[in-house]
Coordinates of C-alpha atoms and ligand atoms in Angstrom, one line a residue:
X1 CA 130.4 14.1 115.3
X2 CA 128.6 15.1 112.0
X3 CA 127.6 18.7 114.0
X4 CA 131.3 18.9 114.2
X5 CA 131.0 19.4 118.6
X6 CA 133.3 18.8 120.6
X7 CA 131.8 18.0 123.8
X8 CA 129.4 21.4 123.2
X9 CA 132.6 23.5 121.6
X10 CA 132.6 23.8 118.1
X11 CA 129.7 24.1 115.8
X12 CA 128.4 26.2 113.0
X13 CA 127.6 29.1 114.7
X14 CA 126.7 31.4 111.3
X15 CA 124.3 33.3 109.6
X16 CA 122.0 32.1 107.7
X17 CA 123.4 32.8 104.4
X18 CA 126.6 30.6 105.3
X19 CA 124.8 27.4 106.1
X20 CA 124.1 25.9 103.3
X21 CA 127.6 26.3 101.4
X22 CA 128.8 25.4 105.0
X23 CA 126.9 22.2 104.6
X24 CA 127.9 21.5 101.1
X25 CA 131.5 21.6 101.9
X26 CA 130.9 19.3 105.2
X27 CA 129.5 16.6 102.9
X28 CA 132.0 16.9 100.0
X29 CA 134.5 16.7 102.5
X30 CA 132.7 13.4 103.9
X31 CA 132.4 12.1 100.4
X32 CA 135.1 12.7 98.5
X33 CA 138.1 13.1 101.7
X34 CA 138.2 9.4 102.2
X35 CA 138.3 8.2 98.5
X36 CA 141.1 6.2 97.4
X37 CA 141.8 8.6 94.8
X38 CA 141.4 12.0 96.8
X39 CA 144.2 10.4 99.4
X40 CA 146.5 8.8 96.7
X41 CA 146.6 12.4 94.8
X42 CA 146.9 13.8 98.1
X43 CA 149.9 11.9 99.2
X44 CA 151.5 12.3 95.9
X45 CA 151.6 16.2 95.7
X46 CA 153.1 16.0 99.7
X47 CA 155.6 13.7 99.0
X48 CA 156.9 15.4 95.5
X49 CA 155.5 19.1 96.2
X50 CA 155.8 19.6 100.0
X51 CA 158.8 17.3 100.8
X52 CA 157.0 14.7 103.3
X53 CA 158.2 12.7 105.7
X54 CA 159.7 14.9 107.4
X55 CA 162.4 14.1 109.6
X56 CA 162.6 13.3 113.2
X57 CA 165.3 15.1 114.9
X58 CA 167.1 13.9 118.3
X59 CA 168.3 17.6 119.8
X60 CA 171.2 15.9 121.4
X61 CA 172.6 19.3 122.3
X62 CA 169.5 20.7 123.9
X63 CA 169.0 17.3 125.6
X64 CA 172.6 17.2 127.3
X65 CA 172.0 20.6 128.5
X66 CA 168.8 19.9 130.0
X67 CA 168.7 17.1 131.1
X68 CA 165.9 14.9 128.6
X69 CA 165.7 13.7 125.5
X70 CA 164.4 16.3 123.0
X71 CA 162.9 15.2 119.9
X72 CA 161.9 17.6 117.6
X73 CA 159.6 16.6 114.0
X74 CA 160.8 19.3 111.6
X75 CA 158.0 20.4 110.1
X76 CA 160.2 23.6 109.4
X77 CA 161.9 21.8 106.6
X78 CA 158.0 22.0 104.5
X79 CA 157.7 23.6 101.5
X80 CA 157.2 27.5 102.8
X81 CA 159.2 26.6 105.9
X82 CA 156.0 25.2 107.8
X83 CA 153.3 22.7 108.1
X84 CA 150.7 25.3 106.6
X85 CA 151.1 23.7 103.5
X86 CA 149.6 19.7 104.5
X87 CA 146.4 21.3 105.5
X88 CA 146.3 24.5 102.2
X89 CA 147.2 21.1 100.1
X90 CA 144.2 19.0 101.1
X91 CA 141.6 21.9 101.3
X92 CA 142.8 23.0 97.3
X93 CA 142.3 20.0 96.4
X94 CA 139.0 19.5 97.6
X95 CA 137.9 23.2 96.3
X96 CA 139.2 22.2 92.8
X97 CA 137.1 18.9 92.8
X98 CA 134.2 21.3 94.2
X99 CA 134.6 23.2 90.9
X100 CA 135.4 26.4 93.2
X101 CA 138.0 28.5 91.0
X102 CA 139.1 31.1 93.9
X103 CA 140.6 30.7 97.3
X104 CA 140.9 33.4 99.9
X105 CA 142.3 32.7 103.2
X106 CA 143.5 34.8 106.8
X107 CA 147.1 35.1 107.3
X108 CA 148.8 36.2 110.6
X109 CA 152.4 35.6 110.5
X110 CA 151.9 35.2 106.8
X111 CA 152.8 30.9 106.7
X112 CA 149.2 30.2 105.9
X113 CA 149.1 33.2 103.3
X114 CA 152.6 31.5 101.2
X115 CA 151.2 27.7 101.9
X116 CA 147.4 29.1 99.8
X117 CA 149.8 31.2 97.3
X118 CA 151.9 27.8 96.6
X119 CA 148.6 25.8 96.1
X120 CA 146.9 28.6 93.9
X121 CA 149.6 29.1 92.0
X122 CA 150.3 24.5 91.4
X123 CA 146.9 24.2 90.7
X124 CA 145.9 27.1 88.9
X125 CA 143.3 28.8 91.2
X126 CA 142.7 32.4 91.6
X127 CA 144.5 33.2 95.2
X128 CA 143.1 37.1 97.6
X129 CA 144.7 36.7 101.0
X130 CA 143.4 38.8 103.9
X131 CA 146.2 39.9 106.7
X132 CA 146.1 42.6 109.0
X133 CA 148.1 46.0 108.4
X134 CA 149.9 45.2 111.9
X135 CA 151.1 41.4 110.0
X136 CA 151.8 43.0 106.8
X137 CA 154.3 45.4 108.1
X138 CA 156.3 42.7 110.4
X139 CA 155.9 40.1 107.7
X140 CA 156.9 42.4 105.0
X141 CA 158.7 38.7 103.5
X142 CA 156.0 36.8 103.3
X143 CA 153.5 39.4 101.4
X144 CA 156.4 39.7 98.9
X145 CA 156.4 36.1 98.8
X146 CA 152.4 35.6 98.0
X147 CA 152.6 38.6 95.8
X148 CA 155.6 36.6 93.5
X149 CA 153.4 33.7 93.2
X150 CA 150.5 35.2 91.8
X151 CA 148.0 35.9 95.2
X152 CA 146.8 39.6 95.9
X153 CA 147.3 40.5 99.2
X154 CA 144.3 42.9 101.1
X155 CA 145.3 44.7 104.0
X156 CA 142.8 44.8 106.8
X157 CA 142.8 47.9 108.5
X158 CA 139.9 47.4 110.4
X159 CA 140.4 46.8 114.8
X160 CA 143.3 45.6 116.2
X161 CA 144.3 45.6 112.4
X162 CA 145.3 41.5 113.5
X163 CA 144.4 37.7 112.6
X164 CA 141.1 38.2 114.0
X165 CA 140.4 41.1 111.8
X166 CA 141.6 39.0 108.8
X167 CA 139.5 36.3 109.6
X168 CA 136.5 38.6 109.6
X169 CA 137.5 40.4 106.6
X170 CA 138.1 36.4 104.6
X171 CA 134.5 35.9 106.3
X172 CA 133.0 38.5 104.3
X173 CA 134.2 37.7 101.0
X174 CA 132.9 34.2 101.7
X175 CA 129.7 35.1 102.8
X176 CA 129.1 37.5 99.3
X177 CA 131.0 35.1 96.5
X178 CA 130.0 31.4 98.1
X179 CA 129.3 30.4 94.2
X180 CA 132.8 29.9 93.2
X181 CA 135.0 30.6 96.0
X182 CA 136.4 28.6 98.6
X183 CA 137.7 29.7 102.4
X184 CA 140.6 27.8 102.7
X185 CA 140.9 28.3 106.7
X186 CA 144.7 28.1 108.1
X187 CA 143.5 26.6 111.5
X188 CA 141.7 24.2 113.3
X189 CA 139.3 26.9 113.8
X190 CA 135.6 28.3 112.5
X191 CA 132.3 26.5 112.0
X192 CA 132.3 22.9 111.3
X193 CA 133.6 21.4 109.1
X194 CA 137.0 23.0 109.3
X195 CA 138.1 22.5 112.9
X196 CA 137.8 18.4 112.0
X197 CA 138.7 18.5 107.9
X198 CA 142.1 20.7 109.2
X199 CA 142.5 18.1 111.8
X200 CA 142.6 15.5 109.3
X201 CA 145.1 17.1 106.9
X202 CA 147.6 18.1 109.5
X203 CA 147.2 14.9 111.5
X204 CA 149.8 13.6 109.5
X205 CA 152.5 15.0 112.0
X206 CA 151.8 12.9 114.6
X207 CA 151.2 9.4 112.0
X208 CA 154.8 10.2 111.1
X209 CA 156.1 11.0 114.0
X210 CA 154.7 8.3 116.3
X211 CA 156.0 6.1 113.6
X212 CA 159.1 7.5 113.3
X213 CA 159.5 7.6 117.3
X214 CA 158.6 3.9 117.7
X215 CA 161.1 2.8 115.1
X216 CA 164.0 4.5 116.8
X217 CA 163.1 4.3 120.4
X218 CA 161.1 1.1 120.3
X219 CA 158.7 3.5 122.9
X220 CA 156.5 6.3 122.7
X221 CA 157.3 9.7 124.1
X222 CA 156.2 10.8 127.5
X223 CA 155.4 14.5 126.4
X224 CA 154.2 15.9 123.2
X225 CA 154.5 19.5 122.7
X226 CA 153.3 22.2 120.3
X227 CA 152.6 25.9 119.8
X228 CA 149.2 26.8 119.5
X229 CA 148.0 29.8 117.8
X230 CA 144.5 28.6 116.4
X231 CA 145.7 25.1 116.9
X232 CA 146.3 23.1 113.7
X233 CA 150.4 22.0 114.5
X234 CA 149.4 20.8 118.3
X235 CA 146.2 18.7 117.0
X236 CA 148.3 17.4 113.5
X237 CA 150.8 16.2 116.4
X238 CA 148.6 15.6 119.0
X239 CA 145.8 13.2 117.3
X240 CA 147.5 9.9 116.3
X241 CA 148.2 10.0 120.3
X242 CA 145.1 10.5 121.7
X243 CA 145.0 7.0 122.9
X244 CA 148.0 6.4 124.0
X245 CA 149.8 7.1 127.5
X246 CA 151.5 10.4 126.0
X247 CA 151.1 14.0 127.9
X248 CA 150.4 16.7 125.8
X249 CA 151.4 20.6 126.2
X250 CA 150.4 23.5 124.4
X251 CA 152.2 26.0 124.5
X252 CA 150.5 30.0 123.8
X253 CA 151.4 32.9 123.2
X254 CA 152.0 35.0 126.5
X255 CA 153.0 38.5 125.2
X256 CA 155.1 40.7 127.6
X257 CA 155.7 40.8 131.0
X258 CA 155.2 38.0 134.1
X259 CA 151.4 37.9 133.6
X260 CA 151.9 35.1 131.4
X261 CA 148.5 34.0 131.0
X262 CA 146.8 37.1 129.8
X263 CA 147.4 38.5 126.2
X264 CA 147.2 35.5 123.2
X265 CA 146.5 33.1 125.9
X266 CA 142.7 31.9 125.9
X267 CA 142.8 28.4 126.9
X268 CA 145.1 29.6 129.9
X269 CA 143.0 32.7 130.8
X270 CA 139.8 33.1 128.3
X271 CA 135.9 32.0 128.9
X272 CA 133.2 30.0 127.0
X273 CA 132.4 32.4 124.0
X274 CA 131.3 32.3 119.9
X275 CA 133.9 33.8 117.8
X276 CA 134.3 33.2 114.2
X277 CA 131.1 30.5 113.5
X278 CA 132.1 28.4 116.6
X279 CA 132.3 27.9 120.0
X280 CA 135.2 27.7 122.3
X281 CA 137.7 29.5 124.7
X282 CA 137.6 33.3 123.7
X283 CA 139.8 36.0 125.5
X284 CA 137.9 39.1 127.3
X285 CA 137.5 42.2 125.1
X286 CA 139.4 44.2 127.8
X287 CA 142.8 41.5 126.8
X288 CA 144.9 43.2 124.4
X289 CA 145.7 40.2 122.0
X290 CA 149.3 40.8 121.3
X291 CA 152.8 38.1 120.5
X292 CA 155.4 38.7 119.2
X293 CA 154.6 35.9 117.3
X294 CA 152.0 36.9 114.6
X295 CA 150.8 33.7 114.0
X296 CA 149.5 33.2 117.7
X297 CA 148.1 36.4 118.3
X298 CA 144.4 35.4 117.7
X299 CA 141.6 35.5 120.9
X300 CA 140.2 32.5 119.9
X301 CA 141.3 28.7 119.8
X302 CA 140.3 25.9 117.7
X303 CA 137.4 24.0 119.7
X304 CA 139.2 20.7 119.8
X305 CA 141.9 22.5 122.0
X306 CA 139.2 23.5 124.3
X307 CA 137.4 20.3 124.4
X308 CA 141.1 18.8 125.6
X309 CA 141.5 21.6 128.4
X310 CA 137.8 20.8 129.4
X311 CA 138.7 17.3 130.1
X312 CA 142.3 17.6 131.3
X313 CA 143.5 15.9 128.2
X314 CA 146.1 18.5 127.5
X315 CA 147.9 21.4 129.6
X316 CA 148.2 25.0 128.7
X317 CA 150.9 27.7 129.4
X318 CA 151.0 31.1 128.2
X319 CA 155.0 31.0 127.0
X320 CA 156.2 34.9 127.1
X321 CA 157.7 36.9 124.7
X322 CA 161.3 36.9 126.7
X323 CA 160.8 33.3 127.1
X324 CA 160.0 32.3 123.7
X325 CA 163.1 34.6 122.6
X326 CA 165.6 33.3 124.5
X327 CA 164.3 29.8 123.1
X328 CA 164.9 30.9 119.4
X329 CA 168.3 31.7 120.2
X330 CA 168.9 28.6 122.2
X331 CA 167.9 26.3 119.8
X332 CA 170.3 28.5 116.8
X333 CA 172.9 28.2 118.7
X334 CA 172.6 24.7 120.4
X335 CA 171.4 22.9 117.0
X336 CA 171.8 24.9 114.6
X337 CA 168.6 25.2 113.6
X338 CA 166.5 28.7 113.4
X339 CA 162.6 28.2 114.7
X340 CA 160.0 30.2 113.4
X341 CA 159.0 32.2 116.7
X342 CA 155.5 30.3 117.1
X343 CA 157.8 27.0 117.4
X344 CA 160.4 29.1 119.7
X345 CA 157.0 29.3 122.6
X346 CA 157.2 25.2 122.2
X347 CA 160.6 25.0 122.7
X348 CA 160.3 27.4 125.3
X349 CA 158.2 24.9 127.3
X350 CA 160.0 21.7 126.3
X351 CA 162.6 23.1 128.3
X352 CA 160.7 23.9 131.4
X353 CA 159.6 20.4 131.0
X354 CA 163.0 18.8 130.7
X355 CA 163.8 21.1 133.8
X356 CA 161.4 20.1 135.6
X357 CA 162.2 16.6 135.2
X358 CA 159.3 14.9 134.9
X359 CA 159.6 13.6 131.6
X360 CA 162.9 11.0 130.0
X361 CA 161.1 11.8 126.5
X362 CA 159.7 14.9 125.1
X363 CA 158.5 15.2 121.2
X364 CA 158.2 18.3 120.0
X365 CA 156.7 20.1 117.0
X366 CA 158.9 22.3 115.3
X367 CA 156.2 24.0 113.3
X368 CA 158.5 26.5 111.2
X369 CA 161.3 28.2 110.1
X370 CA 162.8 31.1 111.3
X371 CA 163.7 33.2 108.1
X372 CA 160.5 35.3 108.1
X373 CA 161.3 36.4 111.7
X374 CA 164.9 38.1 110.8
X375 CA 163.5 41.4 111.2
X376 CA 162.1 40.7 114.6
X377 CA 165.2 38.9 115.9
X378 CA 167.4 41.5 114.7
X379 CA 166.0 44.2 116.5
X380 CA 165.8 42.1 119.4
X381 CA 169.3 40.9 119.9
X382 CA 172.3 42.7 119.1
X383 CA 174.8 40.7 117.6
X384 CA 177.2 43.1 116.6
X385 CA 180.1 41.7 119.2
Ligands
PLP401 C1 155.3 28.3 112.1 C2 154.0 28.5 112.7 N1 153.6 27.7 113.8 C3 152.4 27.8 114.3 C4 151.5 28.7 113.9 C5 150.2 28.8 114.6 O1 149.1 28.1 114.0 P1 148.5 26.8 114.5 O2 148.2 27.0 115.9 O3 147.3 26.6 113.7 O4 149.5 25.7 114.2 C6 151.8 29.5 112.8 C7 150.8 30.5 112.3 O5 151.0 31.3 111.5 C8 153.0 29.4 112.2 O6 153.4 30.1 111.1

């Protein structure tokens, strides 16, 4: 799939100036991505710096209470608090053996921001994150966070002041310093190669976790389910089963109210559009794109996703805000364990799936951590009593 399409999505839909860097990075990445060498560094720095394998989690709590069993692959226990960091890791690397000395990237919720800060700052490249004004004051965190390890932090204040302004703003810069910088994308999202190179690094998840899941169950799940903002966390899971007799969910984000489909929800709702270099599932401009998760709050959808709704491979829900809220309190008090609120919309339809009873086994992705959504939960729920 050199042209990086996926079944007509995808692509390197760019101007002219971006084509050729484009192309460079595609064949670096073919060169150099499956060296012995590239991987065993690679491993090395996830295992010691980013704390891989991470566990595999039986929610026996949650499962009692509904009714299946409820794996979850705690990608929240990550360096950062999510799985940001396999994908920033591999894509550093790469740009360092390039001989590119700055990375930019987007940030929504601000995960992908702290995962480029961490590798800028380990291996001693120059770090300018682009996150929109609406992100930087609900993340306020995770700027601080980027800021401490050495990245500058631009506020877009351009349109919906978003992720999609960020990535347009991260664009830019590309497009005018190609010589020594590299865009180190946070999703399986943009012109080719990124959607299958970010595949790659985060398809990890699922080698562990299938892995891990044979080993304790002697079976593979029924379901697999993920969040999915521009993608990356539901494909990382998703790809070492894409043989194999597993369903897969996706879970976006549905905003307020019962229209559940509308808002961040493009494979649910969207149409056949180009945004950002490639081609996929885009929401109409008349759809306010809003979450209360920042990290899925983006129009667009990694093409791979859309490929899979194309064929029927996966199914897609918009989750709503309320829904996805009372799943981040469910799983705190239930497990113990605080999602980030992009994980909470998977959790959210893990348990309409164990409701629904359909499935004896369902694997989910816990992509993150909850500790940069204190503000949001707090004024959310009062706890006071
Ligand atoms: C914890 C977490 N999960 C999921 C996402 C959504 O990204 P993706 O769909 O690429 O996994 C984000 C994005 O910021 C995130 O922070």
């Amino acid at each position: 799939m050199s042209d990086g399409a996926f079944e007509g999505y995808g692509g390197r839909h760019v101007p002219d100036p971006l084509q050729e860097p484009l192309e460079q990075l595609a064949t670096a990445y073919d060169e150099v991505a499956e060296t012995d060498d590239f991987q065993s560094e690679l491993r090395g720095l996830l295992e010691e710096f980013a704390g891989r394998p991470t566990p595999l989690y039986y929610a026996s709590n949650l499962s009692d209470r509904y009714g299946a069993e409820i794996y979850l692959k705690r990608e929240d226990l990550l360096h950062g608090g999510a799985h940001k960091i396999n994908n920033a890791l591999g894509q550093a690397l790469l740009a360092k053996q390039s001989g590119r000395e700055r990375l930019i990237a987007e940030t929504g919720a601000g995960q992908h921001g702290t995962a480029t800060a961490m590798v800028g700052a380990l291996l001693g490249l120059e770090t300018e994150i682009y996150m929109g004004k609406k992100d930087v004051e609900r993340q306020e965190m995770n700027v601080f966070r980027m800021r401490l390890m050495g990245a500058e932090v631009n506020e877009v204040t351009r349109g919906d002041e978003g992720l999609a302004d960020a990535v347009d703003a991260a664009l830019e810069d590309f497009a005018e310093n190609v010589e020594n910088t590299h865009y180190l994308v946070g999703s399986v999202v943009g012109p080719d190669p990124f959607p299958r190179m970010v595949r790659d690094f985060q398809s990890v998840i699922g080698r562990e976790a299938r892995e891990q899941f044979q080993d304790r169950t002697g079976e593979l799940p029924d379901a697999a389910v993920a969040c999915v903002g521009g993608g990356s966390n539901a494909i990382g899971l998703f790809h070492a089963f894409r043989e194999d007799d597993v369903d897969f969910y996706g879970a976006e984000g549905g905003g307020e109210g019962s229209d559940s489909n509308r808002h961040a929800a493009p494979l649910a709702s969207g149409t056949d559009d180009v945004i950002h270099g490639m081609k996929t599932r885009v929401l109409d401009d008349d759809v306010e794109v809003h979450s209360v998760s920042a990290g899925l709050d983006y129009p667009g959808v990694g093409p791979e996703h859309a490929m899979f709704r194309a064929v029927g491979r996966c199914e897609y829900t918009g989750i709503t805000d309320e829904e996805a809220l009372a799943a981040f309190r469910e799983l705190s008090e239930t497990e113990g364990i605080i999602p980030a609120l992009e994980s909470s919309h998977a959790i959210a339809r893990a348990i309409q799936l164990a409701e629904a009873g359909d499935h004896e086994t369902i694997l989910v992705n816990l992509s993150g951590r909850g500790d940069k959504d204190m503000e949001t939960a707090a004024s959310k729920f009062d706890l006071s009593q």
